[in-house]
Structures are given as C-alpha cells and as structure tokens.
PDB file of C-alpha atoms in Angstrom:
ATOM      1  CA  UNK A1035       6.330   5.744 -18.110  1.00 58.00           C
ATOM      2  CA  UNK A1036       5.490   4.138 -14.948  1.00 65.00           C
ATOM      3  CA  UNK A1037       7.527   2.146 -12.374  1.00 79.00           C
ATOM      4  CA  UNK A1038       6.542   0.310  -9.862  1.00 85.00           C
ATOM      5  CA  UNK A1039       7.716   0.201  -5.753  1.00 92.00           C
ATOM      6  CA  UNK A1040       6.028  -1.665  -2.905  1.00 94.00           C
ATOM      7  CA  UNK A1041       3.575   0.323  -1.173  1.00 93.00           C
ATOM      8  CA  UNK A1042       6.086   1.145   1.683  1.00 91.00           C
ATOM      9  CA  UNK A1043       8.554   2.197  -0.497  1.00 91.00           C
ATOM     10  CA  UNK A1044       5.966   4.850  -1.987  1.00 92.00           C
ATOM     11  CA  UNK A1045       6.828   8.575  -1.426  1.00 91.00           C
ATOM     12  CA  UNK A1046       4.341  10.783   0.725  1.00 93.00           C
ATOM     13  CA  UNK A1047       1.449  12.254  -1.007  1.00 93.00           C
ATOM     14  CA  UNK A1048       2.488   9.980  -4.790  1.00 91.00           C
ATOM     15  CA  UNK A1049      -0.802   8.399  -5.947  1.00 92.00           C
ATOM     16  CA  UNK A1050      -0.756   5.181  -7.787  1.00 94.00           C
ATOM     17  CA  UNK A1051      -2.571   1.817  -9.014  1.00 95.00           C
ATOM     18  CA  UNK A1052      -2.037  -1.282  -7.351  1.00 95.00           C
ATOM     19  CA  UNK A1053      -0.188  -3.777 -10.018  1.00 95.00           C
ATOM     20  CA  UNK A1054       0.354  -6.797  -7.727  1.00 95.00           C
ATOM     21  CA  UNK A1055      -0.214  -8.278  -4.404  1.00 95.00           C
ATOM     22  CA  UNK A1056       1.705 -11.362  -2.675  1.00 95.00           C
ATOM     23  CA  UNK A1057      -1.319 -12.372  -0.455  1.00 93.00           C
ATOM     24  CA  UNK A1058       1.316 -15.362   0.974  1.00 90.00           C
ATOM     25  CA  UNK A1059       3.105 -12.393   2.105  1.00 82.00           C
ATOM     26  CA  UNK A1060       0.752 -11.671   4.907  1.00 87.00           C
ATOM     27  CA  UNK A1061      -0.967 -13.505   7.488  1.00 89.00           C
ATOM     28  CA  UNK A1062      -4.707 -14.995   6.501  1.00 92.00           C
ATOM     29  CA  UNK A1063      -6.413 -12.085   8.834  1.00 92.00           C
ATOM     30  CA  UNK A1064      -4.659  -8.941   7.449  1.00 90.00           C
ATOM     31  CA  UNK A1065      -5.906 -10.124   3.711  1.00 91.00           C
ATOM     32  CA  UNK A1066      -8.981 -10.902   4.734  1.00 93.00           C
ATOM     33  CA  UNK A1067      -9.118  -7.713   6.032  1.00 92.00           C
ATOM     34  CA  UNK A1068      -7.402  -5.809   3.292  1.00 91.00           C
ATOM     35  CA  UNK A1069      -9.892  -7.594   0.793  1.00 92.00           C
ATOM     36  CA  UNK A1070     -12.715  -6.934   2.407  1.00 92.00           C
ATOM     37  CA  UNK A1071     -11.342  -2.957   2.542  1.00 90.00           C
ATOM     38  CA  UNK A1072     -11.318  -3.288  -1.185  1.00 89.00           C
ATOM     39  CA  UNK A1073      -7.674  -3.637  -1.591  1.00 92.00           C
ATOM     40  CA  UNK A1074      -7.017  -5.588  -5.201  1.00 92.00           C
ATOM     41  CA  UNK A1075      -5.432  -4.609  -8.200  1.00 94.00           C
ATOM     42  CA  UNK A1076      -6.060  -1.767 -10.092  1.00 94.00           C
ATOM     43  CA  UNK A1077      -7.072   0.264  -7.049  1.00 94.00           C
ATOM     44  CA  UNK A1078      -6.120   3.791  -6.893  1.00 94.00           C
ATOM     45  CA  UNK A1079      -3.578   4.049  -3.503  1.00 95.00           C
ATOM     46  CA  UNK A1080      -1.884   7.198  -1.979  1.00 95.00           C
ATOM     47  CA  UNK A1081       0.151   6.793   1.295  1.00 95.00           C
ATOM     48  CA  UNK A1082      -0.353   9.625   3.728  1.00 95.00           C
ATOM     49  CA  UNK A1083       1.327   8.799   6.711  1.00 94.00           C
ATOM     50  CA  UNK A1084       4.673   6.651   7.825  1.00 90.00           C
ATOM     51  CA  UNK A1085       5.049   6.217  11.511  1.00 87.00           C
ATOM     52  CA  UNK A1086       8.390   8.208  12.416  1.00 80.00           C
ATOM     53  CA  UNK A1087       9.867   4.527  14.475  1.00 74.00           C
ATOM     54  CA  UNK A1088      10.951   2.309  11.067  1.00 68.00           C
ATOM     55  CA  UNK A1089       8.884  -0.308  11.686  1.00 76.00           C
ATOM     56  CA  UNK A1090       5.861   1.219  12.275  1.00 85.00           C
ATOM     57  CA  UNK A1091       2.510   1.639  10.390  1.00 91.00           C
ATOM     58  CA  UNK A1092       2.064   3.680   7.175  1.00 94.00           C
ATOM     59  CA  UNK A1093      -1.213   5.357   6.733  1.00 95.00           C
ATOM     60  CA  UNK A1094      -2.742   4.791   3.253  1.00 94.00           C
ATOM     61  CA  UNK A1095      -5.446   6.029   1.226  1.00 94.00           C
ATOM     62  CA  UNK A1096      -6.973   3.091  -0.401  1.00 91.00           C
ATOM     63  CA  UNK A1097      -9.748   4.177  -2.904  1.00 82.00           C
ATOM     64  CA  UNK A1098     -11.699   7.006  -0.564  1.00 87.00           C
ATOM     65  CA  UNK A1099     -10.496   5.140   2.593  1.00 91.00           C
ATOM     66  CA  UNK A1100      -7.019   5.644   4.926  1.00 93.00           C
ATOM     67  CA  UNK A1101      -6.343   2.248   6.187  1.00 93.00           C
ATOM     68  CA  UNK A1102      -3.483   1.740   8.242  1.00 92.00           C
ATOM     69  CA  UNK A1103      -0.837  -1.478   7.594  1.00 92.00           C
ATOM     70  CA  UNK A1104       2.018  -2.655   9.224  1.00 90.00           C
ATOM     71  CA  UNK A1105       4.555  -2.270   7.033  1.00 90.00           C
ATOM     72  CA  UNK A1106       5.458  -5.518   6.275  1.00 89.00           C
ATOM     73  CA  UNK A1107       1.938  -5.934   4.862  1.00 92.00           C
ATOM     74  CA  UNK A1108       2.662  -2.851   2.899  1.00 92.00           C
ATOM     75  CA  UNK A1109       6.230  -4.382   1.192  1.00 92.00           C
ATOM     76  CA  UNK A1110       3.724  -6.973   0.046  1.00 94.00           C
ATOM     77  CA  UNK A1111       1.914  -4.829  -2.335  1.00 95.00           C
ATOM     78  CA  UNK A1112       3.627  -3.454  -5.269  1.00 96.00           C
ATOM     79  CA  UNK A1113       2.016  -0.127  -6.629  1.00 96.00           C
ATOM     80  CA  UNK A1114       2.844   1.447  -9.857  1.00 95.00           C
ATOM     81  CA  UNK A1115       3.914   5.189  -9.988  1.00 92.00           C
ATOM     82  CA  UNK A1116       3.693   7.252 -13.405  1.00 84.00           C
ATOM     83  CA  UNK A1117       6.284   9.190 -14.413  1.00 75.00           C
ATOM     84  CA  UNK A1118       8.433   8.226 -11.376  1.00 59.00           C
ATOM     85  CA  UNK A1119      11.828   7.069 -11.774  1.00 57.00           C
ATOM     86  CA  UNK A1120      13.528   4.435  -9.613  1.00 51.00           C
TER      87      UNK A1120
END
C-alpha cells in the first residue's frame, strides 16, 4: 500500500516516487531549475537533510543527486511512500 505526503512532510532516510507536482506552487526560476535537475514524476526521491530552524531548506536526493529546496518548494511536491501509513 502506498500513501502519499509532500516532500517536506517525508521522514529522514524514506525513499519514494514522485506522484505529483504543483509547478504554480513555486516561482518560474525554482521549476526551471528543478526541471532541468530532473525533478518530474516518477522520479525516485529520498530526503536527507531538514535544516534544524522550521523554515529552512531540506536536503533531497533526487535520482543520484542531493538538491537542496526551500521548503515551500518542497510542500509543492507530493511523493508517494510504500507501506507507510499516514
């Protein structure tokens, strides 16, 4: 069974697939940027690394990459988690 969070609401270390992206949830420059990074759906995505400040940037490892996003950017992309529970 799979379930599906945003990418900031992803535990440490869980890997997952990319299942949807709200690219009007993010300025024209960080898409651009995440879609030229290879961000899109179906992508394998694991995040490493929250900042410890709330608002801060999370660390993720996007295919064999770790790109960092703000985490707003990061709310915009929902990933889906097997076997996790919500």
């Amino acid at each position: 069974m799979e379930t599906s969070f945003t990418l900031a609401q992803v535990p440490l270390n869980r890997a997952g697939t990319v299942s949807a992206i709200d690219w009007s949830g993010m300025a024209a420059p960080e898409a651009r940027r995440l879609r030229e990074l290879g961000l899109d759906l179906g992508v394998g995505v694991e995040v490493m690394h929250r900042a410890r400040l709330g608002g801060g940037p999370i660390a993720c490892r996007v295919g064999r990459m770790t790109v960092a996003m703000r985490r707003n950017v990061a709310a915009a992309i929902s990933v889906a988690l097997p076997g996790a529970a919500q």
